Amino acid sequence: MHCKGKTILIAFLTLLGTSFALIGLTNRLVLTPEFYKNSGDLLGYDDNAIATYVNAQNWIYLFEGLYLTIKLTLIALVIYTTFYVAKYQIRFRSIFGVVVYAEFVFLFAAFGKLLWFHYFEPAGTLSDWHKTYLLSTLSLFPNVPVAWYYPLQSLNAFEIAYWFALAFGLTKITTLNFDNSLLIVLKGYVPALVVWIACVVFTTMVVFPAQA
């Protein structure tokens, strides 16, 4: 069974559109000029300067599409390579489709974070925002150095759910059962994720030694 190109494109555009919608809601409900001002990160600036800063930050989101495309492509390439080494012939397009569908799991994490700050932590600071990731191990170690935020955030319930989503999707495009599909994910994607996290931590420590 193979994923059709049109179906994958629709899923990707839906994923991208939903991501943009969440970014827009976050800017409107949480990361407002008042939020930046109240967090104390922009003390000494007037309201116009803060508004200009926030608007400038929005330009970063224009790269969301490029980032998402690169991320999904690399993950699909890792899984494709894992299948190739295991001597399974699977179309890259089909694997990419599975990766796109699985990525929707992380939208729940983003939406949950938005709701958390809007309803339960409206007086939170920018620092709180950066280090908050629902259902992650970072909540167990809130006082760790900044360099360790990312690896501890990466180990979360949504990430584990993502592994299972990938495995389930692979059962739909291959003859493998769920256990063997999950093994492919654990052999391919998870080691690549660990290497990526290690690179991020190392780079952070080198570039920003004060945060180590």
PDB file of N, CA and C in Angstrom, residues 101-204:
ATOM      1  N   TYR A 101       1.691  12.684   8.631  1.00  0.00           N
ATOM      2  CA  TYR A 101       0.542  12.374   9.488  1.00  0.00           C
ATOM      3  C   TYR A 101       0.945  12.291  10.961  1.00  0.00           C
ATOM      4  N   ALA A 102       2.089  11.693  11.234  1.00  0.00           N
ATOM      5  CA  ALA A 102       2.539  11.543  12.621  1.00  0.00           C
ATOM      6  C   ALA A 102       2.842  12.894  13.255  1.00  0.00           C
ATOM      7  N   GLU A 103       3.269  13.853  12.452  1.00  0.00           N
ATOM      8  CA  GLU A 103       3.644  15.174  12.968  1.00  0.00           C
ATOM      9  C   GLU A 103       2.472  15.891  13.636  1.00  0.00           C
ATOM     10  N   PHE A 104       1.247  15.514  13.298  1.00  0.00           N
ATOM     11  CA  PHE A 104       0.073  16.145  13.907  1.00  0.00           C
ATOM     12  C   PHE A 104       0.059  15.956  15.419  1.00  0.00           C
ATOM     13  N   VAL A 105       0.743  14.930  15.903  1.00  0.00           N
ATOM     14  CA  VAL A 105       0.813  14.689  17.352  1.00  0.00           C
ATOM     15  C   VAL A 105       1.361  15.910  18.074  1.00  0.00           C
ATOM     16  N   PHE A 106       2.367  16.549  17.488  1.00  0.00           N
ATOM     17  CA  PHE A 106       3.009  17.680  18.156  1.00  0.00           C
ATOM     18  C   PHE A 106       2.130  18.925  18.180  1.00  0.00           C
ATOM     19  N   LEU A 107       1.116  18.969  17.320  1.00  0.00           N
ATOM     20  CA  LEU A 107       0.190  20.103  17.355  1.00  0.00           C
ATOM     21  C   LEU A 107      -0.612  20.102  18.652  1.00  0.00           C
ATOM     22  N   PHE A 108      -0.886  18.914  19.170  1.00  0.00           N
ATOM     23  CA  PHE A 108      -1.591  18.828  20.450  1.00  0.00           C
ATOM     24  C   PHE A 108      -0.733  19.406  21.569  1.00  0.00           C
ATOM     25  N   ALA A 109       0.574  19.180  21.491  1.00  0.00           N
ATOM     26  CA  ALA A 109       1.483  19.742  22.493  1.00  0.00           C
ATOM     27  C   ALA A 109       1.483  21.260  22.422  1.00  0.00           C
ATOM     28  N   ALA A 110       1.531  21.800  21.204  1.00  0.00           N
ATOM     29  CA  ALA A 110       1.535  23.251  21.025  1.00  0.00           C
ATOM     30  C   ALA A 110       0.223  23.864  21.496  1.00  0.00           C
ATOM     31  N   PHE A 111      -0.886  23.205  21.176  1.00  0.00           N
ATOM     32  CA  PHE A 111      -2.191  23.716  21.590  1.00  0.00           C
ATOM     33  C   PHE A 111      -2.340  23.644  23.104  1.00  0.00           C
ATOM     34  N   GLY A 112      -1.840  22.569  23.699  1.00  0.00           N
ATOM     35  CA  GLY A 112      -1.899  22.433  25.153  1.00  0.00           C
ATOM     36  C   GLY A 112      -1.099  23.510  25.856  1.00  0.00           C
ATOM     37  N   LYS A 113       0.060  23.850  25.308  1.00  0.00           N
ATOM     38  CA  LYS A 113       0.890  24.908  25.891  1.00  0.00           C
ATOM     39  C   LYS A 113       0.187  26.251  25.796  1.00  0.00           C
ATOM     40  N   LEU A 114      -0.450  26.491  24.666  1.00  0.00           N
ATOM     41  CA  LEU A 114      -1.214  27.727  24.481  1.00  0.00           C
ATOM     42  C   LEU A 114      -2.319  27.847  25.524  1.00  0.00           C
ATOM     43  N   LEU A 115      -3.089  26.791  25.702  1.00  0.00           N
ATOM     44  CA  LEU A 115      -4.177  26.810  26.682  1.00  0.00           C
ATOM     45  C   LEU A 115      -3.640  26.973  28.096  1.00  0.00           C
ATOM     46  N   TRP A 116      -2.528  26.323  28.397  1.00  0.00           N
ATOM     47  CA  TRP A 116      -1.947  26.393  29.734  1.00  0.00           C
ATOM     48  C   TRP A 116      -1.598  27.825  30.114  1.00  0.00           C
ATOM     49  N   PHE A 117      -0.923  28.518  29.220  1.00  0.00           N
ATOM     50  CA  PHE A 117      -0.516  29.891  29.527  1.00  0.00           C
ATOM     51  C   PHE A 117      -1.697  30.850  29.506  1.00  0.00           C
ATOM     52  N   HIS A 118      -2.640  30.604  28.622  1.00  0.00           N
ATOM     53  CA  HIS A 118      -3.777  31.525  28.519  1.00  0.00           C
ATOM     54  C   HIS A 118      -4.688  31.437  29.736  1.00  0.00           C
ATOM     55  N   TYR A 119      -4.907  30.226  30.241  1.00  0.00           N
ATOM     56  CA  TYR A 119      -5.871  30.045  31.323  1.00  0.00           C
ATOM     57  C   TYR A 119      -5.233  29.855  32.700  1.00  0.00           C
ATOM     58  N   PHE A 120      -4.073  29.214  32.766  1.00  0.00           N
ATOM     59  CA  PHE A 120      -3.516  28.857  34.062  1.00  0.00           C
ATOM     60  C   PHE A 120      -2.262  29.637  34.447  1.00  0.00           C
ATOM     61  N   GLU A 121      -1.596  30.236  33.473  1.00  0.00           N
ATOM     62  CA  GLU A 121      -0.383  30.983  33.786  1.00  0.00           C
ATOM     63  C   GLU A 121      -0.323  32.291  32.984  1.00  0.00           C
ATOM     64  N   PRO A 122      -1.382  33.109  33.101  1.00  0.00           N
ATOM     65  CA  PRO A 122      -1.429  34.352  32.319  1.00  0.00           C
ATOM     66  C   PRO A 122      -0.357  35.354  32.716  1.00  0.00           C
ATOM     67  N   ALA A 123       0.191  35.216  33.918  1.00  0.00           N
ATOM     68  CA  ALA A 123       1.229  36.143  34.381  1.00  0.00           C
ATOM     69  C   ALA A 123       2.626  35.562  34.183  1.00  0.00           C
ATOM     70  N   GLY A 124       2.731  34.527  33.364  1.00  0.00           N
ATOM     71  CA  GLY A 124       4.029  33.906  33.123  1.00  0.00           C
ATOM     72  C   GLY A 124       4.983  34.831  32.388  1.00  0.00           C
ATOM     73  N   THR A 125       6.256  34.534  32.473  1.00  0.00           N
ATOM     74  CA  THR A 125       7.286  35.344  31.825  1.00  0.00           C
ATOM     75  C   THR A 125       7.766  34.671  30.539  1.00  0.00           C
ATOM     76  N   LEU A 126       8.580  35.390  29.795  1.00  0.00           N
ATOM     77  CA  LEU A 126       9.133  34.833  28.571  1.00  0.00           C
ATOM     78  C   LEU A 126      10.023  33.632  28.885  1.00  0.00           C
ATOM     79  N   SER A 127      10.711  33.691  30.014  1.00  0.00           N
ATOM     80  CA  SER A 127      11.536  32.559  30.444  1.00  0.00           C
ATOM     81  C   SER A 127      10.668  31.337  30.724  1.00  0.00           C
ATOM     82  N   ASP A 128       9.513  31.564  31.363  1.00  0.00           N
ATOM     83  CA  ASP A 128       8.580  30.461  31.622  1.00  0.00           C
ATOM     84  C   ASP A 128       8.115  29.836  30.314  1.00  0.00           C
ATOM     85  N   TRP A 129       7.839  30.690  29.347  1.00  0.00           N
ATOM     86  CA  TRP A 129       7.358  30.206  28.051  1.00  0.00           C
ATOM     87  C   TRP A 129       8.392  29.313  27.379  1.00  0.00           C
ATOM     88  N   HIS A 130       9.641  29.751  27.401  1.00  0.00           N
ATOM     89  CA  HIS A 130      10.691  29.005  26.713  1.00  0.00           C
ATOM     90  C   HIS A 130      10.968  27.645  27.357  1.00  0.00           C
ATOM     91  N   LYS A 131      10.836  27.567  28.666  1.00  0.00           N
ATOM     92  CA  LYS A 131      11.192  26.301  29.318  1.00  0.00           C
ATOM     93  C   LYS A 131       9.998  25.392  29.596  1.00  0.00           C
ATOM     94  N   THR A 132       8.811  25.816  29.177  1.00  0.00           N
ATOM     95  CA  THR A 132       7.620  25.000  29.415  1.00  0.00           C
ATOM     96  C   THR A 132       7.335  24.085  28.233  1.00  0.00           C
ATOM     97  N   TYR A 133       7.209  22.805  28.515  1.00  0.00           N
ATOM     98  CA  TYR A 133       6.752  21.828  27.529  1.00  0.00           C
ATOM     99  C   TYR A 133       5.942  20.806  28.308  1.00  0.00           C
ATOM    100  N   LEU A 134       4.644  20.758  28.018  1.00  0.00           N
ATOM    101  CA  LEU A 134       3.748  19.916  28.797  1.00  0.00           C
ATOM    102  C   LEU A 134       4.162  18.448  28.750  1.00  0.00           C
ATOM    103  N   LEU A 135       4.046  17.800  29.895  1.00  0.00           N
ATOM    104  CA  LEU A 135       4.313  16.366  30.033  1.00  0.00           C
ATOM    105  C   LEU A 135       5.742  15.988  29.637  1.00  0.00           C
ATOM    106  N   SER A 136       6.685  16.896  29.927  1.00  0.00           N
ATOM    107  CA  SER A 136       8.088  16.613  29.632  1.00  0.00           C
ATOM    108  C   SER A 136       8.873  16.430  30.925  1.00  0.00           C
ATOM    109  N   THR A 137      10.065  15.859  30.809  1.00  0.00           N
ATOM    110  CA  THR A 137      10.900  15.642  31.991  1.00  0.00           C
ATOM    111  C   THR A 137      11.480  16.949  32.530  1.00  0.00           C
ATOM    112  N   LEU A 138      11.393  18.024  31.756  1.00  0.00           N
ATOM    113  CA  LEU A 138      11.896  19.309  32.235  1.00  0.00           C
ATOM    114  C   LEU A 138      11.122  19.774  33.462  1.00  0.00           C
ATOM    115  N   SER A 139       9.846  19.387  33.545  1.00  0.00           N
ATOM    116  CA  SER A 139       9.039  19.778  34.699  1.00  0.00           C
ATOM    117  C   SER A 139       9.543  19.130  35.984  1.00  0.00           C
ATOM    118  N   LEU A 140      10.314  18.046  35.849  1.00  0.00           N
ATOM    119  CA  LEU A 140      10.872  17.371  37.022  1.00  0.00           C
ATOM    120  C   LEU A 140      12.184  17.998  37.470  1.00  0.00           C
ATOM    121  N   PHE A 141      12.812  18.753  36.561  1.00  0.00           N
ATOM    122  CA  PHE A 141      14.097  19.399  36.867  1.00  0.00           C
ATOM    123  C   PHE A 141      14.043  20.866  36.438  1.00  0.00           C
ATOM    124  N   PRO A 142      13.235  21.676  37.108  1.00  0.00           N
ATOM    125  CA  PRO A 142      13.021  23.067  36.674  1.00  0.00           C
ATOM    126  C   PRO A 142      14.229  23.976  36.831  1.00  0.00           C
ATOM    127  N   ASN A 143      15.205  23.571  37.629  1.00  0.00           N
ATOM    128  CA  ASN A 143      16.338  24.459  37.914  1.00  0.00           C
ATOM    129  C   ASN A 143      17.617  24.090  37.163  1.00  0.00           C
ATOM    130  N   VAL A 144      17.502  23.272  36.133  1.00  0.00           N
ATOM    131  CA  VAL A 144      18.689  22.891  35.368  1.00  0.00           C
ATOM    132  C   VAL A 144      19.164  24.068  34.521  1.00  0.00           C
ATOM    133  N   PRO A 145      20.434  24.075  34.103  1.00  0.00           N
ATOM    134  CA  PRO A 145      20.937  25.135  33.224  1.00  0.00           C
ATOM    135  C   PRO A 145      20.147  25.189  31.916  1.00  0.00           C
ATOM    136  N   VAL A 146      20.150  26.353  31.289  1.00  0.00           N
ATOM    137  CA  VAL A 146      19.385  26.560  30.061  1.00  0.00           C
ATOM    138  C   VAL A 146      19.781  25.573  28.963  1.00  0.00           C
ATOM    139  N   ALA A 147      21.039  25.207  28.913  1.00  0.00           N
ATOM    140  CA  ALA A 147      21.516  24.293  27.868  1.00  0.00           C
ATOM    141  C   ALA A 147      20.812  22.944  27.908  1.00  0.00           C
ATOM    142  N   TRP A 148      20.257  22.598  29.056  1.00  0.00           N
ATOM    143  CA  TRP A 148      19.602  21.299  29.203  1.00  0.00           C
ATOM    144  C   TRP A 148      18.096  21.371  29.010  1.00  0.00           C
ATOM    145  N   TYR A 149      17.581  22.558  28.708  1.00  0.00           N
ATOM    146  CA  TYR A 149      16.146  22.684  28.471  1.00  0.00           C
ATOM    147  C   TYR A 149      15.705  21.803  27.301  1.00  0.00           C
ATOM    148  N   TYR A 150      16.408  21.917  26.198  1.00  0.00           N
ATOM    149  CA  TYR A 150      15.981  21.214  24.983  1.00  0.00           C
ATOM    150  C   TYR A 150      15.973  19.692  25.140  1.00  0.00           C
ATOM    151  N   PRO A 151      17.047  19.070  25.637  1.00  0.00           N
ATOM    152  CA  PRO A 151      16.993  17.609  25.777  1.00  0.00           C
ATOM    153  C   PRO A 151      15.915  17.137  26.741  1.00  0.00           C
ATOM    154  N   LEU A 152      15.704  17.876  27.828  1.00  0.00           N
ATOM    155  CA  LEU A 152      14.675  17.476  28.785  1.00  0.00           C
ATOM    156  C   LEU A 152      13.276  17.731  28.230  1.00  0.00           C
ATOM    157  N   GLN A 153      13.131  18.777  27.421  1.00  0.00           N
ATOM    158  CA  GLN A 153      11.853  19.023  26.760  1.00  0.00           C
ATOM    159  C   GLN A 153      11.560  17.945  25.724  1.00  0.00           C
ATOM    160  N   SER A 154      12.611  17.479  25.076  1.00  0.00           N
ATOM    161  CA  SER A 154      12.436  16.493  24.005  1.00  0.00           C
ATOM    162  C   SER A 154      11.939  15.152  24.523  1.00  0.00           C
ATOM    163  N   LEU A 155      12.238  14.855  25.767  1.00  0.00           N
ATOM    164  CA  LEU A 155      11.753  13.615  26.366  1.00  0.00           C
ATOM    165  C   LEU A 155      10.404  13.901  27.006  1.00  0.00           C
ATOM    166  N   ASN A 156       9.351  13.686  26.244  1.00  0.00           N
ATOM    167  CA  ASN A 156       8.003  14.007  26.704  1.00  0.00           C
ATOM    168  C   ASN A 156       7.002  12.989  26.172  1.00  0.00           C
ATOM    169  N   ALA A 157       5.802  13.040  26.712  1.00  0.00           N
ATOM    170  CA  ALA A 157       4.779  12.064  26.341  1.00  0.00           C
ATOM    171  C   ALA A 157       4.397  12.172  24.869  1.00  0.00           C
ATOM    172  N   PHE A 158       4.420  13.385  24.326  1.00  0.00           N
ATOM    173  CA  PHE A 158       4.053  13.567  22.922  1.00  0.00           C
ATOM    174  C   PHE A 158       5.102  12.954  21.992  1.00  0.00           C
ATOM    175  N   GLU A 159       6.361  13.030  22.388  1.00  0.00           N
ATOM    176  CA  GLU A 159       7.424  12.416  21.592  1.00  0.00           C
ATOM    177  C   GLU A 159       7.252  10.903  21.548  1.00  0.00           C
ATOM    178  N   ILE A 160       6.928  10.314  22.695  1.00  0.00           N
ATOM    179  CA  ILE A 160       6.696   8.864  22.735  1.00  0.00           C
ATOM    180  C   ILE A 160       5.491   8.500  21.870  1.00  0.00           C
ATOM    181  N   ALA A 161       4.432   9.311  21.969  1.00  0.00           N
ATOM    182  CA  ALA A 161       3.245   9.075  21.144  1.00  0.00           C
ATOM    183  C   ALA A 161       3.590   9.176  19.660  1.00  0.00           C
ATOM    184  N   TYR A 162       4.520  10.070  19.339  1.00  0.00           N
ATOM    185  CA  TYR A 162       4.965  10.244  17.955  1.00  0.00           C
ATOM    186  C   TYR A 162       5.623   8.973  17.431  1.00  0.00           C
ATOM    187  N   TRP A 163       6.412   8.319  18.270  1.00  0.00           N
ATOM    188  CA  TRP A 163       7.039   7.058  17.860  1.00  0.00           C
ATOM    189  C   TRP A 163       5.979   6.022  17.501  1.00  0.00           C
ATOM    190  N   PHE A 164       4.952   5.941  18.336  1.00  0.00           N
ATOM    191  CA  PHE A 164       3.886   4.969  18.092  1.00  0.00           C
ATOM    192  C   PHE A 164       3.081   5.347  16.850  1.00  0.00           C
ATOM    193  N   ALA A 165       2.901   6.653  16.629  1.00  0.00           N
ATOM    194  CA  ALA A 165       2.184   7.103  15.434  1.00  0.00           C
ATOM    195  C   ALA A 165       2.962   6.739  14.174  1.00  0.00           C
ATOM    196  N   LEU A 166       4.281   6.917  14.224  1.00  0.00           N
ATOM    197  CA  LEU A 166       5.117   6.521  13.093  1.00  0.00           C
ATOM    198  C   LEU A 166       5.004   5.018  12.838  1.00  0.00           C
ATOM    199  N   ALA A 167       5.099   4.246  13.904  1.00  0.00           N
ATOM    200  CA  ALA A 167       5.032   2.788  13.770  1.00  0.00           C
ATOM    201  C   ALA A 167       3.689   2.352  13.195  1.00  0.00           C
ATOM    202  N   PHE A 168       2.615   2.962  13.682  1.00  0.00           N
ATOM    203  CA  PHE A 168       1.281   2.622  13.168  1.00  0.00           C
ATOM    204  C   PHE A 168       1.178   2.958  11.685  1.00  0.00           C
ATOM    205  N   GLY A 169       1.702   4.126  11.316  1.00  0.00           N
ATOM    206  CA  GLY A 169       1.660   4.519   9.914  1.00  0.00           C
ATOM    207  C   GLY A 169       2.453   3.580   9.026  1.00  0.00           C
ATOM    208  N   LEU A 170       3.576   3.106   9.530  1.00  0.00           N
ATOM    209  CA  LEU A 170       4.406   2.192   8.742  1.00  0.00           C
ATOM    210  C   LEU A 170       3.712   0.858   8.498  1.00  0.00           C
ATOM    211  N   THR A 171       2.844   0.458   9.427  1.00  0.00           N
ATOM    212  CA  THR A 171       2.100  -0.793   9.209  1.00  0.00           C
ATOM    213  C   THR A 171       1.128  -0.659   8.041  1.00  0.00           C
ATOM    214  N   LYS A 172       0.772   0.580   7.706  1.00  0.00           N
ATOM    215  CA  LYS A 172      -0.186   0.817   6.626  1.00  0.00           C
ATOM    216  C   LYS A 172       0.463   0.836   5.246  1.00  0.00           C
ATOM    217  N   ILE A 173       1.774   1.007   5.199  1.00  0.00           N
ATOM    218  CA  ILE A 173       2.451   1.075   3.901  1.00  0.00           C
ATOM    219  C   ILE A 173       3.410  -0.094   3.690  1.00  0.00           C
ATOM    220  N   THR A 174       3.484  -0.986   4.670  1.00  0.00           N
ATOM    221  CA  THR A 174       4.353  -2.161   4.559  1.00  0.00           C
ATOM    222  C   THR A 174       3.581  -3.399   5.000  1.00  0.00           C
ATOM    223  N   THR A 175       4.238  -4.528   4.933  1.00  0.00           N
ATOM    224  CA  THR A 175       3.638  -5.780   5.415  1.00  0.00           C
ATOM    225  C   THR A 175       4.067  -6.081   6.849  1.00  0.00           C
ATOM    226  N   LEU A 176       4.799  -5.159   7.465  1.00  0.00           N
ATOM    227  CA  LEU A 176       5.278  -5.363   8.828  1.00  0.00           C
ATOM    228  C   LEU A 176       4.147  -5.193   9.829  1.00  0.00           C
ATOM    229  N   ASN A 177       4.224  -5.942  10.932  1.00  0.00           N
ATOM    230  CA  ASN A 177       3.267  -5.733  12.007  1.00  0.00           C
ATOM    231  C   ASN A 177       3.721  -4.539  12.853  1.00  0.00           C
ATOM    232  N   PHE A 178       2.928  -4.208  13.858  1.00  0.00           N
ATOM    233  CA  PHE A 178       3.218  -3.004  14.640  1.00  0.00           C
ATOM    234  C   PHE A 178       4.545  -3.120  15.384  1.00  0.00           C
ATOM    235  N   ASP A 179       4.812  -4.271  15.972  1.00  0.00           N
ATOM    236  CA  ASP A 179       6.048  -4.443  16.745  1.00  0.00           C
ATOM    237  C   ASP A 179       7.290  -4.244  15.877  1.00  0.00           C
ATOM    238  N   ASN A 180       7.274  -4.824  14.690  1.00  0.00           N
ATOM    239  CA  ASN A 180       8.425  -4.680  13.797  1.00  0.00           C
ATOM    240  C   ASN A 180       8.542  -3.256  13.254  1.00  0.00           C
ATOM    241  N   SER A 181       7.411  -2.619  13.042  1.00  0.00           N
ATOM    242  CA  SER A 181       7.428  -1.227  12.590  1.00  0.00           C
ATOM    243  C   SER A 181       7.994  -0.324  13.676  1.00  0.00           C
ATOM    244  N   LEU A 182       7.605  -0.594  14.913  1.00  0.00           N
ATOM    245  CA  LEU A 182       8.135   0.189  16.027  1.00  0.00           C
ATOM    246  C   LEU A 182       9.641  -0.034  16.163  1.00  0.00           C
ATOM    247  N   LEU A 183      10.079  -1.237  15.878  1.00  0.00           N
ATOM    248  CA  LEU A 183      11.510  -1.543  15.938  1.00  0.00           C
ATOM    249  C   LEU A 183      12.281  -0.730  14.890  1.00  0.00           C
ATOM    250  N   ILE A 184      11.682  -0.551  13.723  1.00  0.00           N
ATOM    251  CA  ILE A 184      12.299   0.281  12.683  1.00  0.00           C
ATOM    252  C   ILE A 184      12.466   1.708  13.184  1.00  0.00           C
ATOM    253  N   VAL A 185      11.429   2.219  13.847  1.00  0.00           N
ATOM    254  CA  VAL A 185      11.474   3.579  14.393  1.00  0.00           C
ATOM    255  C   VAL A 185      12.557   3.688  15.461  1.00  0.00           C
ATOM    256  N   LEU A 186      12.626   2.699  16.329  1.00  0.00           N
ATOM    257  CA  LEU A 186      13.607   2.717  17.420  1.00  0.00           C
ATOM    258  C   LEU A 186      15.037   2.574  16.896  1.00  0.00           C
ATOM    259  N   LYS A 187      15.208   1.853  15.807  1.00  0.00           N
ATOM    260  CA  LYS A 187      16.547   1.658  15.243  1.00  0.00           C
ATOM    261  C   LYS A 187      17.000   2.837  14.385  1.00  0.00           C
ATOM    262  N   GLY A 188      16.033   3.518  13.761  1.00  0.00           N
ATOM    263  CA  GLY A 188      16.385   4.596  12.847  1.00  0.00           C
ATOM    264  C   GLY A 188      16.165   5.987  13.401  1.00  0.00           C
ATOM    265  N   TYR A 189      14.926   6.312  13.682  1.00  0.00           N
ATOM    266  CA  TYR A 189      14.590   7.675  14.100  1.00  0.00           C
ATOM    267  C   TYR A 189      15.161   8.040  15.460  1.00  0.00           C
ATOM    268  N   VAL A 190      15.002   7.165  16.444  1.00  0.00           N
ATOM    269  CA  VAL A 190      15.411   7.498  17.816  1.00  0.00           C
ATOM    270  C   VAL A 190      16.911   7.778  17.923  1.00  0.00           C
ATOM    271  N   PRO A 191      17.797   6.944  17.361  1.00  0.00           N
ATOM    272  CA  PRO A 191      19.227   7.285  17.414  1.00  0.00           C
ATOM    273  C   PRO A 191      19.538   8.615  16.730  1.00  0.00           C
ATOM    274  N   ALA A 192      18.865   8.890  15.617  1.00  0.00           N
ATOM    275  CA  ALA A 192      19.075  10.165  14.925  1.00  0.00           C
ATOM    276  C   ALA A 192      18.641  11.326  15.809  1.00  0.00           C
ATOM    277  N   LEU A 193      17.543  11.139  16.538  1.00  0.00           N
ATOM    278  CA  LEU A 193      17.066  12.171  17.458  1.00  0.00           C
ATOM    279  C   LEU A 193      18.077  12.420  18.565  1.00  0.00           C
ATOM    280  N   VAL A 194      18.644  11.349  19.100  1.00  0.00           N
ATOM    281  CA  VAL A 194      19.644  11.477  20.169  1.00  0.00           C
ATOM    282  C   VAL A 194      20.867  12.241  19.672  1.00  0.00           C
ATOM    283  N   VAL A 195      21.314  11.926  18.471  1.00  0.00           N
ATOM    284  CA  VAL A 195      22.467  12.629  17.894  1.00  0.00           C
ATOM    285  C   VAL A 195      22.144  14.106  17.708  1.00  0.00           C
ATOM    286  N   TRP A 196      20.937  14.399  17.227  1.00  0.00           N
ATOM    287  CA  TRP A 196      20.524  15.792  17.025  1.00  0.00           C
ATOM    288  C   TRP A 196      20.509  16.552  18.347  1.00  0.00           C
ATOM    289  N   ILE A 197      19.941  15.940  19.372  1.00  0.00           N
ATOM    290  CA  ILE A 197      19.878  16.588  20.685  1.00  0.00           C
ATOM    291  C   ILE A 197      21.281  16.845  21.216  1.00  0.00           C
ATOM    292  N   ALA A 198      22.164  15.869  21.059  1.00  0.00           N
ATOM    293  CA  ALA A 198      23.547  16.026  21.516  1.00  0.00           C
ATOM    294  C   ALA A 198      24.229  17.184  20.796  1.00  0.00           C
ATOM    295  N   CYS A 199      23.965  17.319  19.505  1.00  0.00           N
ATOM    296  CA  CYS A 199      24.554  18.421  18.731  1.00  0.00           C
ATOM    297  C   CYS A 199      24.034  19.767  19.204  1.00  0.00           C
ATOM    298  N   VAL A 200      22.737  19.828  19.508  1.00  0.00           N
ATOM    299  CA  VAL A 200      22.145  21.081  19.990  1.00  0.00           C
ATOM    300  C   VAL A 200      22.747  21.476  21.331  1.00  0.00           C
ATOM    301  N   VAL A 201      22.867  20.513  22.243  1.00  0.00           N
ATOM    302  CA  VAL A 201      23.437  20.795  23.566  1.00  0.00           C
ATOM    303  C   VAL A 201      24.892  21.234  23.440  1.00  0.00           C
ATOM    304  N   PHE A 202      25.655  20.525  22.621  1.00  0.00           N
ATOM    305  CA  PHE A 202      27.071  20.867  22.442  1.00  0.00           C
ATOM    306  C   PHE A 202      27.220  22.271  21.858  1.00  0.00           C
ATOM    307  N   THR A 203      26.412  22.575  20.843  1.00  0.00           N
ATOM    308  CA  THR A 203      26.474  23.896  20.217  1.00  0.00           C
ATOM    309  C   THR A 203      26.101  24.990  21.203  1.00  0.00           C
ATOM    310  N   THR A 204      25.068  24.733  22.002  1.00  0.00           N
ATOM    311  CA  THR A 204      24.638  25.715  22.997  1.00  0.00           C
ATOM    312  C   THR A 204      25.741  25.990  24.003  1.00  0.00           C
TER     313      THR A 204
END
